[in-house]
Amino acid sequence: MSVLDEIVAGVRLDLADREATTGPDEMRRLANAAPAPRDPMPAFRAPGTSVIAEVKRRSPSKGDLADIPDPATLARAYADGGAAAISVLTEQRRFGGSLADLRAVRAAVEVPLLRKDFVVTDYQLHEARATGADLVLLIVAALDQATLTALHDEARALGLTVLVEVHDAEEARRAVDLGAQLVGVNARNLKTLEVDPGTFGRLAPLLPADCVRVAESGVTGPDDVRRLAQEGADVVLVGEALVRDGDPAAAVRAMTGIGAAR
Ligand SMILES: O=C(O)c1ccccc1NCC(=O)[C@H](O)[C@H](O)COP(=O)(O)O
C-alpha cells in the first residue's frame, strides 16, 4: 500500500466516526448556513509571488516539525507577514491537525483559509465550508476522474475555491481537462516522499496561461521563491520552513512579492 493509500484509509476511518456524530444532511445544512467564502484569486493574481502559509505540526516525511500549541497565534503572524491565504492541515493521524485548528484559525484571522486534507467525499467539503474554510485541496492522485469532477463541481457550487494538486504530467493533463483555475504542483513524490526541486519547472509549461500556478513543498526561503517565480509560479505554499522559523511573519514577508509573474 502506498503512503497516500495509507493516509486515505485512515482519513476514511476518521470520517466514518464524524459522520456518525453529525450526519450528512445536518453537515450539508451547516455548510449552507455558513458565511460566504472569501475569494483568494485576486490576491493570487496580483503581480509578484503570493504566499500560502501552512499550519503544519508533523508530516510523514519529516516526523515532528513544531508543537504549535496555539495555531491562532501562528496564523496571526502569517497574516501580519502578508500571507495571501493560510493552509491548515486538518488530517489528524499523520499530520497532527484537526478541524478544531481550522476553527481556531478562522476565529483569529480574516485572510482566506485552505482546508488542507485528503478529500475523498463531499461530506468533507461540507465540513470545510461549515468550519469556515474558503478553499479546499483536491489531490488528483487520490481520486479517479469522475470523483474528482464531482467533488470539484460540488466545491464550486458551495462557493469554495479549489486547489487542484498534481505531481506529474498525466495528473497535470487531468487538471487541465477539469478546467482547474488554481493548480498546485507538488514537488514531493508521494511514493518516495522525496522533494524534487525540478518538478515545478517541468510541469508549469503544461498548464494554461490563465490558470494560477502554485508551487508546493520544499520551499525553504526567498532564493527558492525567486527560482520558482522565474519558472512561472504565482503562489508558493510553504509549511516546514515557516513553522520552524522563529519569526514566521518576517519569513512570510521575505517570500512575498518576488518577481512579477503576471
Ligand atoms: O509533507 C509530507 O510529508 C507529505 C507526505 C505525504 C502527503 C503529503 C505531504 N505533505 C502535504 C503538503 O503538501 C505539504 O504540507 C505542503 O506542500 C508544504 O510542504 P513543506 O513546505 O515542504 O512543508
Short mmCIF file of C-alpha atoms and ligand atoms in Angstrom, two decimals:
data_model
loop_
_atom_site.label_atom_id
_atom_site.label_comp_id
_atom_site.label_asym_id
_atom_site.label_seq_id
_atom_site.Cartn_x
_atom_site.Cartn_y
_atom_site.Cartn_z
CA MET A 1 0.00 0.00 0.00
CA SER A 2 1.37 3.47 -0.92
CA VAL A 3 1.75 6.25 1.66
CA LEU A 4 -1.16 8.07 0.02
CA ASP A 5 -3.36 4.96 0.19
CA GLU A 6 -2.47 4.53 3.88
CA ILE A 7 -3.29 8.16 4.65
CA VAL A 8 -6.60 7.96 2.78
CA ALA A 9 -7.56 4.72 4.57
CA GLY A 10 -7.05 6.47 7.93
CA VAL A 11 -8.98 9.51 6.72
CA ARG A 12 -11.94 7.31 5.77
CA LEU A 13 -11.99 5.69 9.24
CA ASP A 14 -11.99 9.09 10.98
CA LEU A 15 -14.62 10.34 8.57
CA ALA A 16 -16.96 7.47 9.46
CA ASP A 17 -16.68 8.46 13.16
CA ARG A 18 -17.51 12.09 12.44
CA GLU A 19 -20.41 11.17 10.18
CA ALA A 20 -21.84 9.02 12.98
CA THR A 21 -21.84 12.15 15.19
CA THR A 22 -23.08 14.68 12.63
CA GLY A 23 -24.99 13.09 9.75
CA PRO A 24 -24.59 14.14 6.10
CA ASP A 25 -27.87 16.07 5.93
CA GLU A 26 -27.04 18.11 9.03
CA MET A 27 -23.48 18.79 7.76
CA ARG A 28 -24.87 19.95 4.42
CA ARG A 29 -27.29 22.25 6.29
CA LEU A 30 -24.42 23.69 8.38
CA ALA A 31 -22.37 24.27 5.22
CA ASN A 32 -25.17 26.14 3.51
CA ALA A 33 -25.75 28.26 6.62
CA ALA A 34 -22.09 29.35 6.89
CA PRO A 35 -20.98 32.87 5.85
CA ALA A 36 -19.97 33.28 2.19
CA PRO A 37 -16.39 32.16 1.47
CA ARG A 38 -13.68 34.73 0.70
CA ASP A 39 -12.17 34.78 -2.81
CA PRO A 40 -8.36 34.40 -2.75
CA MET A 41 -7.90 34.61 -6.53
CA PRO A 42 -7.46 38.41 -6.87
CA ALA A 43 -4.55 38.30 -4.41
CA PHE A 44 -3.09 35.22 -6.12
CA ARG A 45 -3.25 37.01 -9.50
CA ALA A 46 -1.62 40.21 -8.23
CA PRO A 47 1.93 40.95 -9.50
CA GLY A 48 4.73 39.19 -7.61
CA THR A 49 4.56 36.00 -5.62
CA SER A 50 1.88 35.34 -3.03
CA VAL A 51 2.37 33.01 -0.08
CA ILE A 52 0.02 30.37 1.27
CA ALA A 53 1.44 29.83 4.74
CA GLU A 54 0.78 26.44 6.31
CA VAL A 55 -0.03 25.39 9.86
CA LYS A 56 1.79 22.03 9.94
CA ARG A 57 2.79 20.15 13.11
CA ARG A 58 4.24 16.97 11.67
CA SER A 59 4.43 15.02 8.45
CA PRO A 60 5.05 11.51 7.14
CA SER A 61 8.34 12.64 5.56
CA LYS A 62 9.85 14.60 8.46
CA GLY A 63 8.06 13.48 11.63
CA ASP A 64 7.55 16.20 14.28
CA LEU A 65 8.13 19.71 12.91
CA ALA A 66 6.74 22.10 15.55
CA ASP A 67 4.47 21.91 18.60
CA ILE A 68 2.08 24.75 17.62
CA PRO A 69 0.08 24.77 20.88
CA ASP A 70 -1.91 27.77 19.61
CA PRO A 71 -2.49 27.72 15.84
CA ALA A 72 -4.32 31.06 16.10
CA THR A 73 -1.12 32.83 17.23
CA LEU A 74 0.84 31.35 14.32
CA ALA A 75 -1.95 32.30 11.91
CA ARG A 76 -1.91 35.92 13.16
CA ALA A 77 1.84 36.05 12.50
CA TYR A 78 1.28 34.70 8.97
CA ALA A 79 -1.41 37.33 8.37
CA ASP A 80 0.86 40.07 9.75
CA GLY A 81 3.56 38.95 7.33
CA GLY A 82 1.18 39.36 4.40
CA ALA A 83 0.15 35.77 3.67
CA ALA A 84 -2.43 35.75 0.86
CA ALA A 85 -4.00 32.64 2.39
CA ILE A 86 -3.36 30.26 5.25
CA SER A 87 -3.37 26.49 4.86
CA VAL A 88 -4.49 24.49 7.87
CA LEU A 89 -3.72 20.78 7.78
CA THR A 90 -6.74 19.06 9.32
CA GLU A 91 -5.60 15.44 8.90
CA GLN A 92 -5.00 14.04 12.38
CA ARG A 93 -3.13 10.70 12.16
CA ARG A 94 -0.10 11.69 10.08
CA PHE A 95 -0.07 15.50 10.34
CA GLY A 96 -1.45 16.13 13.86
CA GLY A 97 -4.09 18.58 12.62
CA SER A 98 -7.83 18.87 13.23
CA LEU A 99 -10.96 20.78 12.36
CA ALA A 100 -10.55 22.44 15.76
CA ASP A 101 -7.33 24.01 14.40
CA LEU A 102 -9.23 25.31 11.39
CA ARG A 103 -11.97 26.70 13.63
CA ALA A 104 -9.42 28.45 15.88
CA VAL A 105 -7.59 29.98 12.92
CA ARG A 106 -10.89 31.11 11.36
CA ALA A 107 -11.75 32.96 14.57
CA ALA A 108 -8.35 34.67 14.59
CA VAL A 109 -7.76 35.98 11.03
CA GLU A 110 -9.64 37.39 8.06
CA VAL A 111 -7.39 36.03 5.30
CA PRO A 112 -8.73 33.17 3.16
CA LEU A 113 -8.22 29.70 4.65
CA LEU A 114 -7.40 26.48 2.86
CA ARG A 115 -8.60 23.26 4.44
CA LYS A 116 -5.62 21.03 3.64
CA ASP A 117 -6.72 17.41 3.86
CA PHE A 118 -7.22 14.30 1.81
CA VAL A 119 -10.71 14.99 0.49
CA VAL A 120 -12.47 11.93 -0.90
CA THR A 121 -16.17 12.64 -0.19
CA ASP A 122 -18.48 15.63 -0.41
CA TYR A 123 -19.05 15.39 3.36
CA GLN A 124 -15.52 16.79 3.82
CA LEU A 125 -16.37 19.72 1.55
CA HIS A 126 -19.42 20.48 3.68
CA GLU A 127 -17.29 20.22 6.83
CA ALA A 128 -14.76 22.61 5.30
CA ARG A 129 -17.43 25.17 4.49
CA ALA A 130 -19.17 24.76 7.85
CA THR A 131 -15.85 25.30 9.67
CA GLY A 132 -15.01 28.49 7.80
CA ALA A 133 -12.68 27.34 5.02
CA ASP A 134 -12.60 29.34 1.79
CA LEU A 135 -10.52 26.87 -0.22
CA VAL A 136 -10.18 23.11 -0.37
CA LEU A 137 -7.49 20.85 -1.77
CA LEU A 138 -8.27 18.09 -4.24
CA ILE A 139 -5.34 15.74 -4.87
CA VAL A 140 -5.58 14.28 -8.37
CA ALA A 141 -3.55 11.20 -7.36
CA ALA A 142 -6.13 10.32 -4.70
CA LEU A 143 -9.20 10.46 -6.96
CA ASP A 144 -10.48 8.90 -10.17
CA GLN A 145 -11.55 11.47 -12.78
CA ALA A 146 -15.29 11.04 -12.19
CA THR A 147 -14.92 11.59 -8.43
CA LEU A 148 -12.50 14.47 -8.98
CA THR A 149 -15.02 16.14 -11.30
CA ALA A 150 -17.94 15.58 -8.92
CA LEU A 151 -16.02 16.97 -5.92
CA HIS A 152 -14.73 19.92 -7.95
CA ASP A 153 -18.28 20.76 -9.07
CA GLU A 154 -19.71 20.41 -5.56
CA ALA A 155 -16.95 22.57 -4.05
CA ARG A 156 -17.56 25.29 -6.64
CA ALA A 157 -21.32 25.09 -6.02
CA LEU A 158 -20.58 25.74 -2.33
CA GLY A 159 -18.60 28.84 -3.28
CA LEU A 160 -15.25 27.27 -2.38
CA THR A 161 -12.07 27.86 -4.39
CA VAL A 162 -10.42 24.57 -5.34
CA LEU A 163 -6.67 23.98 -5.32
CA VAL A 164 -6.12 21.01 -7.65
CA GLU A 165 -2.84 19.29 -6.83
CA VAL A 166 -0.70 17.45 -9.38
CA HIS A 167 2.61 15.59 -9.24
CA ASP A 168 3.30 14.55 -12.82
CA ALA A 169 2.40 15.24 -16.46
CA GLU A 170 -0.55 12.83 -16.53
CA GLU A 171 -2.09 14.44 -13.44
CA ALA A 172 -1.48 17.89 -14.96
CA ARG A 173 -3.43 16.77 -18.05
CA ARG A 174 -6.30 15.64 -15.82
CA ALA A 175 -6.31 19.01 -14.01
CA VAL A 176 -6.44 20.80 -17.37
CA ASP A 177 -9.32 18.55 -18.53
CA LEU A 178 -11.16 19.53 -15.35
CA GLY A 179 -10.79 23.23 -16.18
CA ALA A 180 -8.96 23.91 -12.91
CA GLN A 181 -8.23 27.61 -12.35
CA LEU A 182 -5.86 27.06 -9.41
CA VAL A 183 -3.31 24.28 -9.84
CA GLY A 184 -0.72 23.24 -7.27
CA VAL A 185 2.38 21.42 -8.47
CA ASN A 186 3.60 19.40 -5.51
CA ALA A 187 7.31 18.63 -5.69
CA ARG A 188 7.04 15.84 -3.10
CA ASN A 189 6.87 12.40 -4.67
CA LEU A 190 4.06 10.59 -2.90
CA LYS A 191 5.79 7.21 -3.25
CA THR A 192 9.28 8.11 -2.02
CA LEU A 193 8.33 11.34 -0.12
CA GLU A 194 11.45 12.93 -1.67
CA VAL A 195 11.20 16.53 -2.90
CA ASP A 196 12.38 17.07 -6.48
CA PRO A 197 13.05 20.80 -6.99
CA GLY A 198 12.75 20.36 -10.77
CA THR A 199 9.09 19.28 -10.66
CA PHE A 200 7.51 22.74 -10.92
CA GLY A 201 9.70 23.79 -13.85
CA ARG A 202 8.78 20.61 -15.76
CA LEU A 203 5.02 20.77 -15.17
CA ALA A 204 4.26 24.52 -15.21
CA PRO A 205 4.53 24.79 -19.04
CA LEU A 206 1.80 22.11 -19.34
CA LEU A 207 -0.74 24.37 -17.58
CA PRO A 208 -2.85 27.00 -19.38
CA ALA A 209 -1.58 30.59 -19.16
CA ASP A 210 -4.76 31.81 -17.47
CA CYS A 211 -4.61 29.43 -14.51
CA VAL A 212 -2.91 30.38 -11.25
CA ARG A 213 0.12 28.16 -10.58
CA VAL A 214 1.10 27.22 -7.07
CA ALA A 215 4.48 25.69 -6.21
CA GLU A 216 4.13 23.34 -3.25
CA SER A 217 6.64 21.61 -0.96
CA GLY A 218 10.32 22.02 -0.26
CA VAL A 219 10.34 25.84 -0.44
CA THR A 220 12.99 26.88 2.07
CA GLY A 221 13.33 30.64 1.56
CA PRO A 222 13.42 33.63 -0.82
CA ASP A 223 16.03 32.06 -3.13
CA ASP A 224 13.70 29.13 -3.86
CA VAL A 225 10.81 31.55 -4.37
CA ARG A 226 12.88 33.62 -6.83
CA ARG A 227 13.69 30.49 -8.87
CA LEU A 228 10.07 29.29 -8.82
CA ALA A 229 8.78 32.76 -9.82
CA GLN A 230 11.15 32.69 -12.81
CA GLU A 231 9.67 29.30 -13.71
CA GLY A 232 6.15 30.77 -13.62
CA ALA A 233 4.92 30.35 -10.04
CA ASP A 234 2.29 32.88 -8.95
CA VAL A 235 1.98 31.44 -5.46
CA VAL A 236 4.16 29.34 -3.15
CA LEU A 237 2.71 27.07 -0.47
CA VAL A 238 5.11 26.76 2.44
CA GLY A 239 4.90 24.67 5.60
CA GLU A 240 8.07 23.36 7.22
CA ALA A 241 10.28 26.43 6.62
CA LEU A 242 7.67 28.70 8.26
CA VAL A 243 6.72 26.57 11.27
CA ARG A 244 10.43 26.08 12.08
CA ASP A 245 11.22 29.82 11.75
CA GLY A 246 11.41 31.87 14.96
CA ASP A 247 9.86 34.86 13.16
CA PRO A 248 7.17 33.47 10.84
CA ALA A 249 5.80 36.92 9.97
CA ALA A 250 9.21 38.07 8.70
CA ALA A 251 9.69 34.77 6.88
CA VAL A 252 6.38 35.17 5.01
CA ARG A 253 7.20 38.82 4.24
CA ALA A 254 10.58 37.82 2.75
CA MET A 255 8.89 35.40 0.31
CA THR A 256 6.07 37.76 -0.75
CA GLY A 257 6.07 39.96 -3.86
CA ILE A 258 9.09 38.38 -5.51
CA GLY A 259 9.37 38.78 -9.29
CA ALA A 260 6.46 39.97 -11.37
CA ALA A 261 4.94 36.70 -12.52
CA ARG A 262 1.94 38.50 -14.05
O1 LIG B 1 4.69 16.67 4.00
C1 LIG B 1 4.66 15.44 3.80
O2 LIG B 1 5.50 14.64 4.27
C2 LIG B 1 3.56 14.82 3.00
C3 LIG B 1 3.54 13.45 2.79
C4 LIG B 1 2.52 12.86 2.08
C5 LIG B 1 1.50 13.62 1.55
C6 LIG B 1 1.50 15.00 1.74
C7 LIG B 1 2.50 15.60 2.44
N1 LIG B 1 2.54 16.95 2.66
C8 LIG B 1 1.47 17.82 2.33
C9 LIG B 1 1.92 19.02 1.61
O3 LIG B 1 1.52 19.22 0.52
C10 LIG B 1 2.87 19.95 2.30
O4 LIG B 1 2.47 20.08 3.63
C11 LIG B 1 2.96 21.33 1.69
O5 LIG B 1 3.22 21.29 0.33
C12 LIG B 1 4.07 22.13 2.41
O6 LIG B 1 5.31 21.45 2.23
P1 LIG B 1 6.63 21.89 3.01
O7 LIG B 1 6.79 23.38 2.80
O8 LIG B 1 7.73 21.11 2.39
O9 LIG B 1 6.39 21.57 4.45
#
